[in-house]
Short mmCIF file of C-alpha atoms and ligand atoms in Angstrom, two decimals:
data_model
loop_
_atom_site.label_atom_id
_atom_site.label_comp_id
_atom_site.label_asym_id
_atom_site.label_seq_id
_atom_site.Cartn_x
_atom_site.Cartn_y
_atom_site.Cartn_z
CA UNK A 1 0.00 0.00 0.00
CA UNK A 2 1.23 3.24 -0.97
CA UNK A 3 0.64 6.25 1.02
CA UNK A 4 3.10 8.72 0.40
CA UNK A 5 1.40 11.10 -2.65
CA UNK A 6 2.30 13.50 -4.86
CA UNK A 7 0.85 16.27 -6.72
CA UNK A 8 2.20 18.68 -9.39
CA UNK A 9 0.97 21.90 -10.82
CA UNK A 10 2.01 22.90 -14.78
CA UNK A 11 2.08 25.92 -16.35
CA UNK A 12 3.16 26.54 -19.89
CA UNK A 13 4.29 25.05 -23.18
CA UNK A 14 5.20 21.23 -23.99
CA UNK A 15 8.54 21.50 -22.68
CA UNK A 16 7.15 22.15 -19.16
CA UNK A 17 4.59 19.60 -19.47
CA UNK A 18 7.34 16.82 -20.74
CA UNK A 19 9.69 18.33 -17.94
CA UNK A 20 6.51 17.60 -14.87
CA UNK A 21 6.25 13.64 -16.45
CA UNK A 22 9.96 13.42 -15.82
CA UNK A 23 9.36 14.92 -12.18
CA UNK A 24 6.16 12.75 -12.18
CA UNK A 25 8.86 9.51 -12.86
CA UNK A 26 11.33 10.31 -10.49
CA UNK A 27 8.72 10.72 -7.81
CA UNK A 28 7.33 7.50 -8.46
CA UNK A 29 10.71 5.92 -8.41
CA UNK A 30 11.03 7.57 -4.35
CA UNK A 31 7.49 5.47 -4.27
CA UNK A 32 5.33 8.74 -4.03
CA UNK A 33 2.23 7.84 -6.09
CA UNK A 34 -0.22 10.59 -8.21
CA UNK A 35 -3.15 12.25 -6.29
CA UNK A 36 -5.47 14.82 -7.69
CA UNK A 37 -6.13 16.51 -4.30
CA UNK A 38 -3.65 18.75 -3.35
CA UNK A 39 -4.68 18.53 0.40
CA UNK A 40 -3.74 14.88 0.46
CA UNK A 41 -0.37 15.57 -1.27
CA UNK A 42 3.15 14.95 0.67
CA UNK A 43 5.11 16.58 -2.29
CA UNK A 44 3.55 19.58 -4.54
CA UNK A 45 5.24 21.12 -6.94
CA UNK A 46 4.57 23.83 -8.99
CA UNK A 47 6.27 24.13 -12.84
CA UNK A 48 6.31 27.70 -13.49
CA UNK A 49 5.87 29.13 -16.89
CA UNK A 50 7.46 33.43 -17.70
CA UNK A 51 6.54 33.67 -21.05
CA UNK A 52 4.26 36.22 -20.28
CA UNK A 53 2.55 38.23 -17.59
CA UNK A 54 -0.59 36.41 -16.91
CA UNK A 55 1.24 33.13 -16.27
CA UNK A 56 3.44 34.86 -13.79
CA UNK A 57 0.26 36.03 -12.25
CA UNK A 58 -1.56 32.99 -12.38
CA UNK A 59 1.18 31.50 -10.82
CA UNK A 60 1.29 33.81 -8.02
CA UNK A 61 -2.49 33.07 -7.49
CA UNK A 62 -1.71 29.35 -7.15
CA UNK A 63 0.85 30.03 -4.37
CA UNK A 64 -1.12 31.86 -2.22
CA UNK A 65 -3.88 29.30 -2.22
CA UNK A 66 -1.40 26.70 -1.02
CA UNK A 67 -0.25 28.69 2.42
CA UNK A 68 -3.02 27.49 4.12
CA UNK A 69 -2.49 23.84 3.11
CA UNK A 70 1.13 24.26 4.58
CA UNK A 71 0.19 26.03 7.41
CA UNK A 72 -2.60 23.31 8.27
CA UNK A 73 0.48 20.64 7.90
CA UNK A 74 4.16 22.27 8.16
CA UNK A 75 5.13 19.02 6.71
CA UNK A 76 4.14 19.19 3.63
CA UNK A 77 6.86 19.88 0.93
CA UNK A 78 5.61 22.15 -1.26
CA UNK A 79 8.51 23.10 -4.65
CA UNK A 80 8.34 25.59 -7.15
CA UNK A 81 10.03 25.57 -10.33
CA UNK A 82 10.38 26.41 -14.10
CA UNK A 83 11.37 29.36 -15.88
CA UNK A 84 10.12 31.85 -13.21
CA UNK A 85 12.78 30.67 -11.28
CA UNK A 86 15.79 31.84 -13.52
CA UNK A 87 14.59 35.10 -13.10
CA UNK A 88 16.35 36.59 -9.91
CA UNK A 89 13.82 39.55 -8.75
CA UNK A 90 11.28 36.19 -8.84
CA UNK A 91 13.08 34.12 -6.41
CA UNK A 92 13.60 37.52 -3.98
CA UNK A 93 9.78 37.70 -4.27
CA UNK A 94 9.79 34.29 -3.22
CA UNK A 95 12.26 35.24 -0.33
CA UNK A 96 10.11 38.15 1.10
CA UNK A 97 6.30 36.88 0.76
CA UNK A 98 6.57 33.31 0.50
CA UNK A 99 9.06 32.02 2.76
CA UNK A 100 7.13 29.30 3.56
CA UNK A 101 7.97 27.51 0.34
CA UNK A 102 10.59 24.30 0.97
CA UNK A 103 12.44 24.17 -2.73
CA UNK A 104 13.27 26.29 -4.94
CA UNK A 105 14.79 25.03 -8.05
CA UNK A 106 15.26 25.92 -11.97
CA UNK A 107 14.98 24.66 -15.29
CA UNK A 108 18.88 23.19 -15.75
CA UNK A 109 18.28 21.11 -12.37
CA UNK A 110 14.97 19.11 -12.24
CA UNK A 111 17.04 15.87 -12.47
CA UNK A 112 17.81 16.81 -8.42
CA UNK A 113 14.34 17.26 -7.01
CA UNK A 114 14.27 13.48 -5.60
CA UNK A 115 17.73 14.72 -4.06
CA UNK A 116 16.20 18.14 -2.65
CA UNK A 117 13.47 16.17 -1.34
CA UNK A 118 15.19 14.16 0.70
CA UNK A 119 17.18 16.76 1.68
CA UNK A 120 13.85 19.00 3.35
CA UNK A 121 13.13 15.21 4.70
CA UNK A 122 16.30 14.74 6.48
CA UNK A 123 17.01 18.10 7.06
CA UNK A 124 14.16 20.18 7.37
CA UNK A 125 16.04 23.08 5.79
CA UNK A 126 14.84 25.37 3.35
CA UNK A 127 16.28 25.18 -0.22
CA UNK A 128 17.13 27.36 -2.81
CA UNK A 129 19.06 25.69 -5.52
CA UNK A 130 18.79 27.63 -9.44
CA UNK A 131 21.56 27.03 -11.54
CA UNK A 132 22.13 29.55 -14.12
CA UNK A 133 23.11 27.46 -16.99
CA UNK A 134 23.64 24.03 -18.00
CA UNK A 135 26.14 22.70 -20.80
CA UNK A 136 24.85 19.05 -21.49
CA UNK A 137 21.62 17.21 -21.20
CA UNK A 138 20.67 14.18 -19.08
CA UNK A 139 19.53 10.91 -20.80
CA UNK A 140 17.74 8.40 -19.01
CA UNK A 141 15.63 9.78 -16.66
CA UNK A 142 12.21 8.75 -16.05
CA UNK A 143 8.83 9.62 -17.32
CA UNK A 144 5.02 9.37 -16.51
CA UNK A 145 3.47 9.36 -19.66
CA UNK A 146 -0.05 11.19 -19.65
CA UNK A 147 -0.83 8.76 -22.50
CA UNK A 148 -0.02 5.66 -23.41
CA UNK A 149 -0.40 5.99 -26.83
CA UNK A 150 1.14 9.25 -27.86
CA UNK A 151 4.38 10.57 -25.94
CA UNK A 152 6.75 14.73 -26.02
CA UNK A 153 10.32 13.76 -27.06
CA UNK A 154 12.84 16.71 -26.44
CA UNK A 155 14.99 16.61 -29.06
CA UNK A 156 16.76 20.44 -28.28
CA UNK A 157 16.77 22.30 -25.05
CA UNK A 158 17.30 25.73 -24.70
CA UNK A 159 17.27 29.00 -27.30
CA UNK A 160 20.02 30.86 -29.19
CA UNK A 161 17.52 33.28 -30.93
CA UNK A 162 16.79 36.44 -28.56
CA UNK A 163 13.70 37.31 -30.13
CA UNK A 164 13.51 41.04 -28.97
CA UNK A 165 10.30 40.19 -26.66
CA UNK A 166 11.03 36.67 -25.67
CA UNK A 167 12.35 35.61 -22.30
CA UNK A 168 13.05 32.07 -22.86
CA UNK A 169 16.94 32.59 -23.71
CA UNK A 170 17.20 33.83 -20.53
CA UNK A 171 15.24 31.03 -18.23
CA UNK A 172 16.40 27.86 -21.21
CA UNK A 173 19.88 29.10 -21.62
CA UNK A 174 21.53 28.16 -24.93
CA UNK A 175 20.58 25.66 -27.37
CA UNK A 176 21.96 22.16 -27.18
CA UNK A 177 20.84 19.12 -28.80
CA UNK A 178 20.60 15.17 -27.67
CA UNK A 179 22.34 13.00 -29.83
CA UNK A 180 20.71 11.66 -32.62
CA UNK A 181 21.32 8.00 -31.35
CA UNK A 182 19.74 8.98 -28.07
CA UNK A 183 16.68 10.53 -29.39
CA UNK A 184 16.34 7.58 -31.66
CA UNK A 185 17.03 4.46 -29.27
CA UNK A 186 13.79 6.83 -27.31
CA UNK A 187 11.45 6.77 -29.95
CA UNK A 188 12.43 2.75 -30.44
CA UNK A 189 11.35 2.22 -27.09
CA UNK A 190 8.25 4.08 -27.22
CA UNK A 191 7.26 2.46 -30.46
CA UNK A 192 7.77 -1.09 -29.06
CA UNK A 193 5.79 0.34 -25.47
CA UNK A 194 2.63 0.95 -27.95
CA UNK A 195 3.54 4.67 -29.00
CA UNK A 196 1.70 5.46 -32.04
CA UNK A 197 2.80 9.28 -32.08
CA UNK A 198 5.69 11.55 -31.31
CA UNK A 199 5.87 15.00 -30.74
CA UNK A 200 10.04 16.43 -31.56
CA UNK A 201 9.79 19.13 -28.91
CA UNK A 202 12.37 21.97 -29.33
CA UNK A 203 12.45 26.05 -28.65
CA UNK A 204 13.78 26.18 -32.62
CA UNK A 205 13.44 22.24 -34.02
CA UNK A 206 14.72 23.50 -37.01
CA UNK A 207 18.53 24.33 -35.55
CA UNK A 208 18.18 20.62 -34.33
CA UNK A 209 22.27 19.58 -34.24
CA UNK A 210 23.83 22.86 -35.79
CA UNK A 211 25.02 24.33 -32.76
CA UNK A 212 26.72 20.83 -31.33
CA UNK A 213 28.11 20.25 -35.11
CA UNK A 214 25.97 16.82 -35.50
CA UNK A 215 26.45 15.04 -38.72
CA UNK A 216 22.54 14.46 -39.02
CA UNK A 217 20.24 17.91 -38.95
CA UNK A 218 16.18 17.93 -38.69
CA UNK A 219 15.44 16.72 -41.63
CA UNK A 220 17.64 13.69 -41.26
CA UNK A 221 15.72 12.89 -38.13
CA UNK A 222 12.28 12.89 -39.44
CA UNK A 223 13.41 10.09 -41.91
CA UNK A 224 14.98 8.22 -39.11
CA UNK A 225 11.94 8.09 -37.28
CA UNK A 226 10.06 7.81 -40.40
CA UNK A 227 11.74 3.96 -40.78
CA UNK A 228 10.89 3.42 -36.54
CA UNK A 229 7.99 0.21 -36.83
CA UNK A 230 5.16 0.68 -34.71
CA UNK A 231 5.49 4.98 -35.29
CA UNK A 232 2.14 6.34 -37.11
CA UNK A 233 2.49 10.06 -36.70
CA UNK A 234 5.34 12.27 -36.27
CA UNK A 235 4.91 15.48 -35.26
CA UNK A 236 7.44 18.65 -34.08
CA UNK A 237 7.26 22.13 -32.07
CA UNK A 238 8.25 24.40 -32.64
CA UNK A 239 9.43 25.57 -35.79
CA UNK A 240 11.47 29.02 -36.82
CA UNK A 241 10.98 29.97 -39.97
CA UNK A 242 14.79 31.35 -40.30
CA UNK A 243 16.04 27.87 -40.29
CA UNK A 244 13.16 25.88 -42.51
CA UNK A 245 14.86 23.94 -44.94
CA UNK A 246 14.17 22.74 -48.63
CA UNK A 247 15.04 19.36 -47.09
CA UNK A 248 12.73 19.62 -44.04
CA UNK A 249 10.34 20.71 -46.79
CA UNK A 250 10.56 17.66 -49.28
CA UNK A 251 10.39 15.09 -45.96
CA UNK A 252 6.46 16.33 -46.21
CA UNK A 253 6.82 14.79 -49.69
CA UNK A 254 8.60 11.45 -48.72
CA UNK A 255 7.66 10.59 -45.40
CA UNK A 256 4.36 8.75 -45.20
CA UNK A 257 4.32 9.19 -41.24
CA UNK A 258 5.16 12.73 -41.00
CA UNK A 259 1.70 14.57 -39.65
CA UNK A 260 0.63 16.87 -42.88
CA UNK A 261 0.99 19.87 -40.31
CA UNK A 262 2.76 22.82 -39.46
CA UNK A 263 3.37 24.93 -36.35
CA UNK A 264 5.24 28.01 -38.08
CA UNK A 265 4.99 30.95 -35.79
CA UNK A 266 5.00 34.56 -37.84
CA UNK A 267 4.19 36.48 -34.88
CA UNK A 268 3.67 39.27 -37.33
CA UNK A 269 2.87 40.06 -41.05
CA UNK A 270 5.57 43.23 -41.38
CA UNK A 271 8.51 42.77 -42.07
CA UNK A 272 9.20 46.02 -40.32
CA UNK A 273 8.33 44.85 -36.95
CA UNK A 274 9.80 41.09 -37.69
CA UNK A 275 13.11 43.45 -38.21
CA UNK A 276 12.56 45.19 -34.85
CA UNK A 277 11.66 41.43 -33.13
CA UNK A 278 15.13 40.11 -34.21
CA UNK A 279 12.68 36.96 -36.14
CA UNK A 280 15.58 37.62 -39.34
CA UNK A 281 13.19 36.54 -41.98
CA UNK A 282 10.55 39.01 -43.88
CA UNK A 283 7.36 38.61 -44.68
CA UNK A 284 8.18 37.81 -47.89
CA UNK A 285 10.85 34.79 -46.93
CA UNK A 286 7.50 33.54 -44.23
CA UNK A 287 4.69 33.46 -47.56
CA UNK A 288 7.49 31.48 -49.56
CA UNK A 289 8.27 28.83 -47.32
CA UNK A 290 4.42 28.22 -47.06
CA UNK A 291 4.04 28.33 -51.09
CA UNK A 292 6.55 25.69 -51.13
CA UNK A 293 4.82 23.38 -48.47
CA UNK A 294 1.47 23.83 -50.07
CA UNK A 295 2.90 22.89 -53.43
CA UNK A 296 4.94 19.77 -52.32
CA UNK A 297 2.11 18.83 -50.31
CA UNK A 298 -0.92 18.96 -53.15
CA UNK A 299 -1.88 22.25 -51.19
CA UNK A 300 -3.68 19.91 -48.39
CA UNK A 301 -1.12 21.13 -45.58
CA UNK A 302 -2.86 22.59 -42.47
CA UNK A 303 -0.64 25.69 -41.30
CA UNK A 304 -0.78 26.84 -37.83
CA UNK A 305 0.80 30.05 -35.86
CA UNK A 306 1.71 32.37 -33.38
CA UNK A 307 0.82 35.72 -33.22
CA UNK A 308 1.72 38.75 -31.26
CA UNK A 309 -0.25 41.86 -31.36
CA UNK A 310 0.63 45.15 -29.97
CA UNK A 311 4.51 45.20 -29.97
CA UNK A 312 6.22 48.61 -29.51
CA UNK A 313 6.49 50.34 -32.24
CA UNK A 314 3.61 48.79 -34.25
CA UNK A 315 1.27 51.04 -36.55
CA UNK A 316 -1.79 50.78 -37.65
CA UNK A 317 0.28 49.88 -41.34
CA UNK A 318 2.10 47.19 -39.58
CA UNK A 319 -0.81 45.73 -37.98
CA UNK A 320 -3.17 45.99 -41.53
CA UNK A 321 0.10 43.84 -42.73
CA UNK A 322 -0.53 41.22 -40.19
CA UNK A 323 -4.49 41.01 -40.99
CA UNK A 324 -3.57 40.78 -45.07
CA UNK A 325 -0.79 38.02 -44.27
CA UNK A 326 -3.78 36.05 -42.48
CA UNK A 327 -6.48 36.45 -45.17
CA UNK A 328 -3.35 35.32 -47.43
CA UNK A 329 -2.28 32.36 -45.18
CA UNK A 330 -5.49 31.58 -43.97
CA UNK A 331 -4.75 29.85 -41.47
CA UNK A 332 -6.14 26.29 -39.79
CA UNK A 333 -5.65 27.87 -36.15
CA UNK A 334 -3.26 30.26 -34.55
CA UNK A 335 -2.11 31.65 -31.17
CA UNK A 336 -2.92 34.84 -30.64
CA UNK A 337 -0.88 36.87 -27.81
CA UNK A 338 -1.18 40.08 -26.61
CA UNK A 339 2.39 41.73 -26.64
CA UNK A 340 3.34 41.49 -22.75
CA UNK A 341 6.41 43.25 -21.24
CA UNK A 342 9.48 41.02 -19.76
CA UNK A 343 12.11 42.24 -17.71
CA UNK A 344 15.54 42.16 -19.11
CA UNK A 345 14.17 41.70 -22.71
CA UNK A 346 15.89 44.16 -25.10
CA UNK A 347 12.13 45.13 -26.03
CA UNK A 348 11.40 46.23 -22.23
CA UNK A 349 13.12 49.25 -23.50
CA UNK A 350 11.65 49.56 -26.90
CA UNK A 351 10.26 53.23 -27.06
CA UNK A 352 6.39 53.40 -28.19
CA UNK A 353 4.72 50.56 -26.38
CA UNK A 354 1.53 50.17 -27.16
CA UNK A 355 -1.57 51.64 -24.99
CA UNK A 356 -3.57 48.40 -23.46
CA UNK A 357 -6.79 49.88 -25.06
CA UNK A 358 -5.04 49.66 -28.79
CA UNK A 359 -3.54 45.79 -28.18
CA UNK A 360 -7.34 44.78 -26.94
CA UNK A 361 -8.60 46.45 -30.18
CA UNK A 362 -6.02 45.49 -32.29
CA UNK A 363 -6.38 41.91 -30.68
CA UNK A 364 -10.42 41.35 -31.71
CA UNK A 365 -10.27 42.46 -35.50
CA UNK A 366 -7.25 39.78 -35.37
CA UNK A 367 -9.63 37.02 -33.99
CA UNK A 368 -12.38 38.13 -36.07
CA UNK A 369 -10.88 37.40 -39.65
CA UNK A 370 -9.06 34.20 -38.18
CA UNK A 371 -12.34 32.65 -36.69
CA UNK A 372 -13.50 33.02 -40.51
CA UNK A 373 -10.47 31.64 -42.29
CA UNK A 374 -10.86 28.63 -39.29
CA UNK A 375 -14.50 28.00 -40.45
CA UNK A 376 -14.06 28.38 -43.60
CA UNK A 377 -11.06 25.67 -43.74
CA UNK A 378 -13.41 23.69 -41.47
CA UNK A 379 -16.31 23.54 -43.72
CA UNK A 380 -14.23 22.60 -46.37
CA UNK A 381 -13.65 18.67 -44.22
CA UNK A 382 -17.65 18.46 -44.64
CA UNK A 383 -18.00 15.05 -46.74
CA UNK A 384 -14.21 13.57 -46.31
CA UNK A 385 -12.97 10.90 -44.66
CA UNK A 386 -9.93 11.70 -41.87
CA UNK A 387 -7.41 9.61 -39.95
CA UNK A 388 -8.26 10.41 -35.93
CA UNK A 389 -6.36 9.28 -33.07
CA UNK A 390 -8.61 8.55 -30.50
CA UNK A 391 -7.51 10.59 -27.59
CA UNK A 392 -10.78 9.68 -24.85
CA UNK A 393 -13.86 11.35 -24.17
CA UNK A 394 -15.04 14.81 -24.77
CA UNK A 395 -15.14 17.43 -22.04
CA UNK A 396 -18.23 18.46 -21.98
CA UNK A 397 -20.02 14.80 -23.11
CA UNK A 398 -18.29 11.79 -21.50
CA UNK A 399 -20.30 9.54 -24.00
CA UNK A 400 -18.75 11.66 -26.95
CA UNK A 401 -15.01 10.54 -28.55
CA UNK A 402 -12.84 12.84 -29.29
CA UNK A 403 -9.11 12.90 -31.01
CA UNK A 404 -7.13 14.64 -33.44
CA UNK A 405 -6.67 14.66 -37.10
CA UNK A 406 -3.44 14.75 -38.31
CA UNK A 407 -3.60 18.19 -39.49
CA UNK A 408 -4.29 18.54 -35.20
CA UNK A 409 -8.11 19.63 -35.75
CA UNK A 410 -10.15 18.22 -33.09
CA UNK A 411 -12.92 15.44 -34.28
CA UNK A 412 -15.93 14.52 -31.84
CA UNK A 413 -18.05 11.28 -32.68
CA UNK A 414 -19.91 8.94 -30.81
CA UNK A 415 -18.05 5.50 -30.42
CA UNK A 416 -17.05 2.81 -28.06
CA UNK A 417 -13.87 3.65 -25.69
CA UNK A 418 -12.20 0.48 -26.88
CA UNK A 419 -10.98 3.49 -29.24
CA UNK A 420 -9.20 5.07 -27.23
CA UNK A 421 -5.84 5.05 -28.48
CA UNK A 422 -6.37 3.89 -32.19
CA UNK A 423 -6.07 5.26 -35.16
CA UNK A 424 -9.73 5.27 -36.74
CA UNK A 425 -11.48 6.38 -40.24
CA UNK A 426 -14.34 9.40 -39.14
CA UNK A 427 -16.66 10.58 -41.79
CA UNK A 428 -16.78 14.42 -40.88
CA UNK A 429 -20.37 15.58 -41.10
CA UNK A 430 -20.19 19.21 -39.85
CA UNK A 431 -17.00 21.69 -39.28
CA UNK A 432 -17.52 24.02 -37.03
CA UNK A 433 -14.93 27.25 -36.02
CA UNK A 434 -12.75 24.97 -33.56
CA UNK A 435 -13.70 21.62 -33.97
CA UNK A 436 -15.18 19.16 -36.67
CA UNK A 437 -17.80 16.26 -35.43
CA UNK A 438 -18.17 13.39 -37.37
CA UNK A 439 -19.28 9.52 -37.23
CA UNK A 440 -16.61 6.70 -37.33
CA UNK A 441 -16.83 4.33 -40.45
N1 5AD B 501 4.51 38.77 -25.24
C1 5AD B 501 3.54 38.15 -25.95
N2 5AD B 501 3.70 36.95 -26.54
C2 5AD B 501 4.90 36.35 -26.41
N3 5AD B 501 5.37 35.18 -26.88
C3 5AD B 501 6.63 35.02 -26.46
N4 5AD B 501 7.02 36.09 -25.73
C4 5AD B 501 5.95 36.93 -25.68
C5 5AD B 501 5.73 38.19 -25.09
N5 5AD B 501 6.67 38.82 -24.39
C6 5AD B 501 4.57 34.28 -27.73
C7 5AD B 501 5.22 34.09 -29.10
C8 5AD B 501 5.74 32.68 -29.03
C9 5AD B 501 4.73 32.03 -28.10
C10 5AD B 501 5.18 30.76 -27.48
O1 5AD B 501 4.51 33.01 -27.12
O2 5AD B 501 4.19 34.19 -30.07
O3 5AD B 501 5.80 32.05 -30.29
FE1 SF4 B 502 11.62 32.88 -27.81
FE2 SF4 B 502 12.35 33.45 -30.32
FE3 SF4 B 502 13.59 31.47 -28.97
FE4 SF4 B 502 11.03 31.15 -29.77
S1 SF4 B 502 12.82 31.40 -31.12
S2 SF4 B 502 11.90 30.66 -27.74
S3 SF4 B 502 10.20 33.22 -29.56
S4 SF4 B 502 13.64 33.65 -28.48
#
């Protein structure tokens, strides 16, 4: 019997998510097991996300709601970590208001939180342990899966790009890659576990190898994993357009298992403002790379992005470029962000930030013409037959399927959960803005 629990709180993009299953394994491996109630937790942890203001906020929220669990028990541990904590005036606002909080740890040391653990166990010492920067990356830790049938493999950590607004250089450090054999004895293992898909998870997937002088570069990878028996799907995140190749391009061509997707963040549509974000491509380079994956792939490629509104500096002009690149694009979904200041950004200091009132404004004619591209791509399903992977049931109907396309749309049916976890044939009978429903065949 098992009675020692823990529970862990995740904020953020894939990497965080992957980053909490590795926590997740190496707690199970102290014999801690999962709980969803964070009363009845020994252990919580909390994986911070920085990327921008409302997740620092959020996170903030979430801390203060756990002082009375603490006080209640003093000996509960509770952790924080992530890229909040690489960011020193974060960790002093951890000093002053929340000095009840046990570990404090970053994002170049979560291999050491069964260590800190028992350290606040044997000890019962407060830790603060951040390191700023990490050369190589650890193989073979463990991982709770939140699926058995589709699994996050980091294939790059960290980012040499310094977008102008971004923060993750600072909090990720620089880019280094896992060796290719690494990375592929991974995906070997996952296959012959029951795997079906894999998501390449990287801050620039594209750079994959340059940086550590690798013989074998993205593209090479893909067709690796393209050969790996048992594989379906293969999917990646995230992309920079600066480094798409024509090689990366033609493995849409030749590799059967390679999702017909694309995450390809523009953030905007002028090539003025791309300048001023440090993204080195124009909008020009952006609308060519997506000619040439529409034309190797029969023009059936779904294209998805990120998109920042309101950065200093932008016009009206600018931001009438950014709503003609999306009626151009139109695109099959996209992230929409408010621009949000981060300390020690070069961008912080950017004259001409942009009055709340104008992002918000700027923000809702965005959403308007991308909800209509959305449906109108949508609609365009009605009739076809799509390849779903049957992810479980729907949120708001438990007796409703629901799973992914591979062009990532989400399909709702009615079915039997024996599904769950195949790949399946769905008739698509209506699209709607976000999702399609459909009937299996
Ligand atoms: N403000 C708003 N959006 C941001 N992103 C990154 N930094 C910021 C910021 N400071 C967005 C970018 C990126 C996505 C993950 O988050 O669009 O692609
Ligand atoms: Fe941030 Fe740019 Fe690196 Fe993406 S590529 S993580 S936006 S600095």
């Amino acid at each position: 019997m098992n009675n020692k629990h823990y529970y862990i709180m995740t904020f953020g993009c894939q990497m965080n998510e992957h980053d909490s299953e590795i926590m997740a394994g190496m707690l199970e491996n102290m014999g801690y097991a999962e709980t969803e109630k964070r009363a009845e937790a020994d252990v919580i942890v909390i994986n911070t996300c920085s990327i921008r203001d409302n997740a620092d906020k959020r996170f903030f929220g979430s801390l203060g709601q756990l002082k009375r669990l603490k006080t209640e028990n003093p000996d509960k541990i509770v952790a924080v970590c992530g890229c909040m904590m690489q960011q020193q005036h974060i960790i002093d606002s951890i000093k002053m208001k929340y000095s009840w909080v046990d570990i404090v740890f970053g994002t170049h040391n979560i291999h050491l939180l069964p260590e800190l653990v028992n350290q606040v166990i044997n000890e019962r010492q407060k830790i603060i342990d951040v390191w700023d920067e990490h050369q190589g990356v650890f193989e073979g830790l463990p991982s709770k899966r939140k699926y058995d049938f589709k699994a996050l493999v980091n294939i790059t950590y960290g980012c040499n790009n310094f977008c102008t607004y971004c923060i993750v250089p600072y909090t990720r450090g620089r880019e280094r890659s896992r060796k290719p054999e690494d990375i592929l004895s991974e995906v070997k293992e996952l296959a012959a576990s029951g795997v079906k898909e894999v998501m390449l998870l990287g801050q620039n997937v594209n750079s994959y190898g340059i940086a550590d002088g690798f013989d074998m570069d993205f593209a090479d990878l893909i067709y690796a994993i393209n050969d790996i028996e048992g594989i379906e799907r293969i999917r990646f995140m995230t992309s920079h357009p600066k480094d798409l190749s024509d090689k990366l391009i033609g493995a849409y061509r030749d590799c059967e298992k390679l999702a017909n997707h694309i995450h390809l963040p523009v953030q905007s549509g002028s090539s003025r403002i791309l300048k001023l974000m440090n993204r080195k491509y124009t909008r020009e380079d952006y609308l060519e790379i997506i000619r040439k994956l529409r034309e190797v792939t029969g023009n059936t490629i779904a294209v998805t992005t990120d998109i920042i509104v309101g950065f200093p500096g932008e016009t009206e002009e600018d931001f009438q470029e950014t709503l003609s690149l999306l009626e151009e694009v139109k695109y099959d979904s996209a992230f929409t962000f408010l621009y949000s200041v981060r300390k020690g950004t070069p961008a912080e200091k950017f004259e001409n930030q942009i009055p709340e009132e104008i992002k918000h404004e700027r923000f809702n004619r965005m959403r308007e013409i991308l909800d209509g591209g959305m449906a109108d791509n949508n609609k365009k399903y009605e009739g076809r037959t799509v390849k779903v992977l049957v992810e479980g049931s729907s949120k708001t109907n438990i007796k409703t399927l629901t799973g992914r396309t591979e062009s990532m749309k989400i399909v709702n049916f009615a079915g039997s959960r024996d599904l769950i976890g195949k790949i399946v044939d769905v008739k698509i009978i209506e699209g709607k803005t976000y999702s399609l429903v459909g009937e299996v065949i």
